[in-house]
mmCIF file of C-alpha atoms in Angstrom:
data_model
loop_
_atom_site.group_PDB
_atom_site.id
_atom_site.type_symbol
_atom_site.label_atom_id
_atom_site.label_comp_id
_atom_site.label_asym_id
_atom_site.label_seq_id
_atom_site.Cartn_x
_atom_site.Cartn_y
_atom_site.Cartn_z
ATOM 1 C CA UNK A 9 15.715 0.110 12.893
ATOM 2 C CA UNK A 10 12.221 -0.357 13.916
ATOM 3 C CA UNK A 11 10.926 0.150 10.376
ATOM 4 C CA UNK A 12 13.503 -2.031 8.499
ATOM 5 C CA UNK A 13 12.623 -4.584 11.182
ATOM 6 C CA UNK A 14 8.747 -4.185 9.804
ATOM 7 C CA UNK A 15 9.743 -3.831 5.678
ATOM 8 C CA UNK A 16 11.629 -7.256 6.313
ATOM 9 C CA UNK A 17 8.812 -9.082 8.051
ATOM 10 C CA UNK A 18 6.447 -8.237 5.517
ATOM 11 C CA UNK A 19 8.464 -9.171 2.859
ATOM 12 C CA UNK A 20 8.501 -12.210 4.369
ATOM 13 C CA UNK A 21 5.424 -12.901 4.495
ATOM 14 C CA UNK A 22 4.385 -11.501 0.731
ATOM 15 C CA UNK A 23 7.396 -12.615 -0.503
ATOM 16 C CA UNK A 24 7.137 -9.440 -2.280
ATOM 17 C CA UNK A 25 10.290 -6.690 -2.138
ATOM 18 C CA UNK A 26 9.762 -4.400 0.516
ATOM 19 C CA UNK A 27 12.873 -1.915 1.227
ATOM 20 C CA UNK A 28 12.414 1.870 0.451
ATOM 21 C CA UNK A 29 16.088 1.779 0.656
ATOM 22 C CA UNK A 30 16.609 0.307 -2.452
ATOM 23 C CA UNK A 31 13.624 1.701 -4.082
ATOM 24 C CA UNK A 32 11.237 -1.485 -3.915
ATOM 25 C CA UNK A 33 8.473 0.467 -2.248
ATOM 26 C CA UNK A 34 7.182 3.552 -1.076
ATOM 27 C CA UNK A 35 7.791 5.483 1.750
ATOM 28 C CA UNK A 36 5.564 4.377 4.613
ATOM 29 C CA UNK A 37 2.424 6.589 5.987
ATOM 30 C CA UNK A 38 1.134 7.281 8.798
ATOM 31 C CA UNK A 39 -2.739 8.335 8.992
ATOM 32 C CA UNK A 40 -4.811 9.230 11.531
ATOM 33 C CA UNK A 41 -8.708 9.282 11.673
ATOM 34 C CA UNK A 42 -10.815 12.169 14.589
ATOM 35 C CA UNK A 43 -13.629 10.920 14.659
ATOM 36 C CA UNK A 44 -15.974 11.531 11.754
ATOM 37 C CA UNK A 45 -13.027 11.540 9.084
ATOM 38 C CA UNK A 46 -12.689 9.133 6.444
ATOM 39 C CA UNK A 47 -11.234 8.721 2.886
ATOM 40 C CA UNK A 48 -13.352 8.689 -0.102
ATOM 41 C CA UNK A 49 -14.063 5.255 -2.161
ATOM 42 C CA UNK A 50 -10.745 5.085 -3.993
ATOM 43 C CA UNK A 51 -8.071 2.512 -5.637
ATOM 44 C CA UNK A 52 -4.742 2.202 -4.501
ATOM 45 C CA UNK A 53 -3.467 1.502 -7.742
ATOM 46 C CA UNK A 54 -2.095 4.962 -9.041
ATOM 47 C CA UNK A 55 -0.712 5.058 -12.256
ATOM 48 C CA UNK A 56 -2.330 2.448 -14.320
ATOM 49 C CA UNK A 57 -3.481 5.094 -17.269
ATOM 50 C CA UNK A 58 -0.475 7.045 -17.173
ATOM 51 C CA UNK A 59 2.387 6.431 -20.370
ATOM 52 C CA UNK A 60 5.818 6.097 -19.421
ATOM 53 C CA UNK A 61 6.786 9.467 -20.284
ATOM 54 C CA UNK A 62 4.400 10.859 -17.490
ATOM 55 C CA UNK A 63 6.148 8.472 -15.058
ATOM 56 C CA UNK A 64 9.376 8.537 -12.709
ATOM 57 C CA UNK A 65 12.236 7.364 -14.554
ATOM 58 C CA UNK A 66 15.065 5.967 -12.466
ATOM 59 C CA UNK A 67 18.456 5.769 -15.035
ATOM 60 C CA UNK A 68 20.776 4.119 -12.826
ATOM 61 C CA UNK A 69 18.415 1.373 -12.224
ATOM 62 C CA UNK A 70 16.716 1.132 -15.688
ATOM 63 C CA UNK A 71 13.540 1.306 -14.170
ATOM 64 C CA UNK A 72 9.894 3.437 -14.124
ATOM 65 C CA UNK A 73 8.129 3.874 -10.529
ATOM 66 C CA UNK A 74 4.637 2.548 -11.132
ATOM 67 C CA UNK A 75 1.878 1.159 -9.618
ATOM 68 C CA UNK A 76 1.031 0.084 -5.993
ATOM 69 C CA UNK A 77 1.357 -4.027 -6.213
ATOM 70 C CA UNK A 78 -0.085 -4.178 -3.019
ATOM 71 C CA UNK A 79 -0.872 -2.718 0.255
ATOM 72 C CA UNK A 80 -0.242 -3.446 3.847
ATOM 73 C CA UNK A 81 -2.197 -1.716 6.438
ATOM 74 C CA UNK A 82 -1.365 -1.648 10.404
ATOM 75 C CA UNK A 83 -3.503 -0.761 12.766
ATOM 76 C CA UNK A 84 -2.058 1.084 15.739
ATOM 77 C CA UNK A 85 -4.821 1.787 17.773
ATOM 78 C CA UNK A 86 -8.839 1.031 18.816
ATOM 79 C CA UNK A 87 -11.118 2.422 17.478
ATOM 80 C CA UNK A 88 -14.312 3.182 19.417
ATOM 81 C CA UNK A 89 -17.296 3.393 16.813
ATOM 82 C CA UNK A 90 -16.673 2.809 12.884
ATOM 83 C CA UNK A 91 -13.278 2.966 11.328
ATOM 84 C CA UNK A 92 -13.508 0.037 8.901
ATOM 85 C CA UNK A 93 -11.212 -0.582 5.938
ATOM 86 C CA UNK A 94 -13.862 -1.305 3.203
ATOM 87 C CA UNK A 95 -13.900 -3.380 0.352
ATOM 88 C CA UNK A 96 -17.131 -2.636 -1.612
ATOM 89 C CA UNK A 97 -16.198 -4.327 -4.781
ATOM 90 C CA UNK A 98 -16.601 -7.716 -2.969
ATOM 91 C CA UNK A 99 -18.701 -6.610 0.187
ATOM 92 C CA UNK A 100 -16.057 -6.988 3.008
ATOM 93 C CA UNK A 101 -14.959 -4.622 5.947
ATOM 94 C CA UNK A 102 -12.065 -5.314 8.279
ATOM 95 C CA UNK A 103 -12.632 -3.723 11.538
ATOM 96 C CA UNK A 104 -9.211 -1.995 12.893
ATOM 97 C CA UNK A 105 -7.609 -3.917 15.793
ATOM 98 C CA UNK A 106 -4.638 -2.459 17.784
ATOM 99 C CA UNK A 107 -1.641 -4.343 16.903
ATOM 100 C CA UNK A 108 -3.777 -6.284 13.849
ATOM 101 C CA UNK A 109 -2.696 -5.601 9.951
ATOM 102 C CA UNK A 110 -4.643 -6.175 7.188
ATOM 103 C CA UNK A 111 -3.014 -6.799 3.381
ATOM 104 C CA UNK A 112 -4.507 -6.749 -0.272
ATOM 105 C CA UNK A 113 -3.109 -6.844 -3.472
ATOM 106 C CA UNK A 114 -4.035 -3.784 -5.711
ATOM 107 C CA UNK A 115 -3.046 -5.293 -9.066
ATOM 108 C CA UNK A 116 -3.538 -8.574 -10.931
ATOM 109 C CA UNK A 117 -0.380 -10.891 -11.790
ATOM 110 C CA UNK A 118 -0.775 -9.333 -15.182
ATOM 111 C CA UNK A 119 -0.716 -5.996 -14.221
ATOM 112 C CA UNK A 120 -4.257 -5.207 -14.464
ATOM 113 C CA UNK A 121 -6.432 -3.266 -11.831
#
């Protein structure tokens, strides 16, 4: 319940389609940092490149899994020392907040990275 509850309140918000249900977005994850871990500079866009034969093909819905539109990001806990969500491309951090979310799109209205 809790995580339809979420889904629907951020489609809300993005007016984007939100339910893993019905296949209009991933799965959620759940990450967690000790201290001194981090991810790599990286894209969330993850197909862009790839043909559609080298993607998921869903027949009763006429329709190829692709790309990451966008990205939501909740923060579920302080964090004592570091721990920022980076955006290098424009020069911007967002410090993680308990009970704070952060959002970005990963693709342009055409499609594009």
């Amino acid at each position: 319940a809790t995580v339809s509850k979420l889904s629907r309140r951020i489609s809300w918000v993005t007016g984007l389609a939100t339910s893993t249900w019905s296949d209009d977005a991933e799965l959620m994850q759940v990450a967690n940092y000790m201290n001194g871990g981090h991810y790599n500079p990286h894209h969330d866009y993850v197909m862009k490149e790839k043909q559609p034969d080298h993607m998921i093909y869903l027949p009763e819905k006429n329709l190829y899994i692709g790309d990451r539109i966008a990205t939501w990001m909740f923060y579920m806990s302080e964090v004592g020392e570091g721990g920022r969500t980076v955006f290098p491309r424009i020069g911007a951090g967002v410090k993680p907040t308990a009970g704070s979310a952060v959002f970005w799109y990963n693709l342009l209205p055409n499609g594009g990275p």
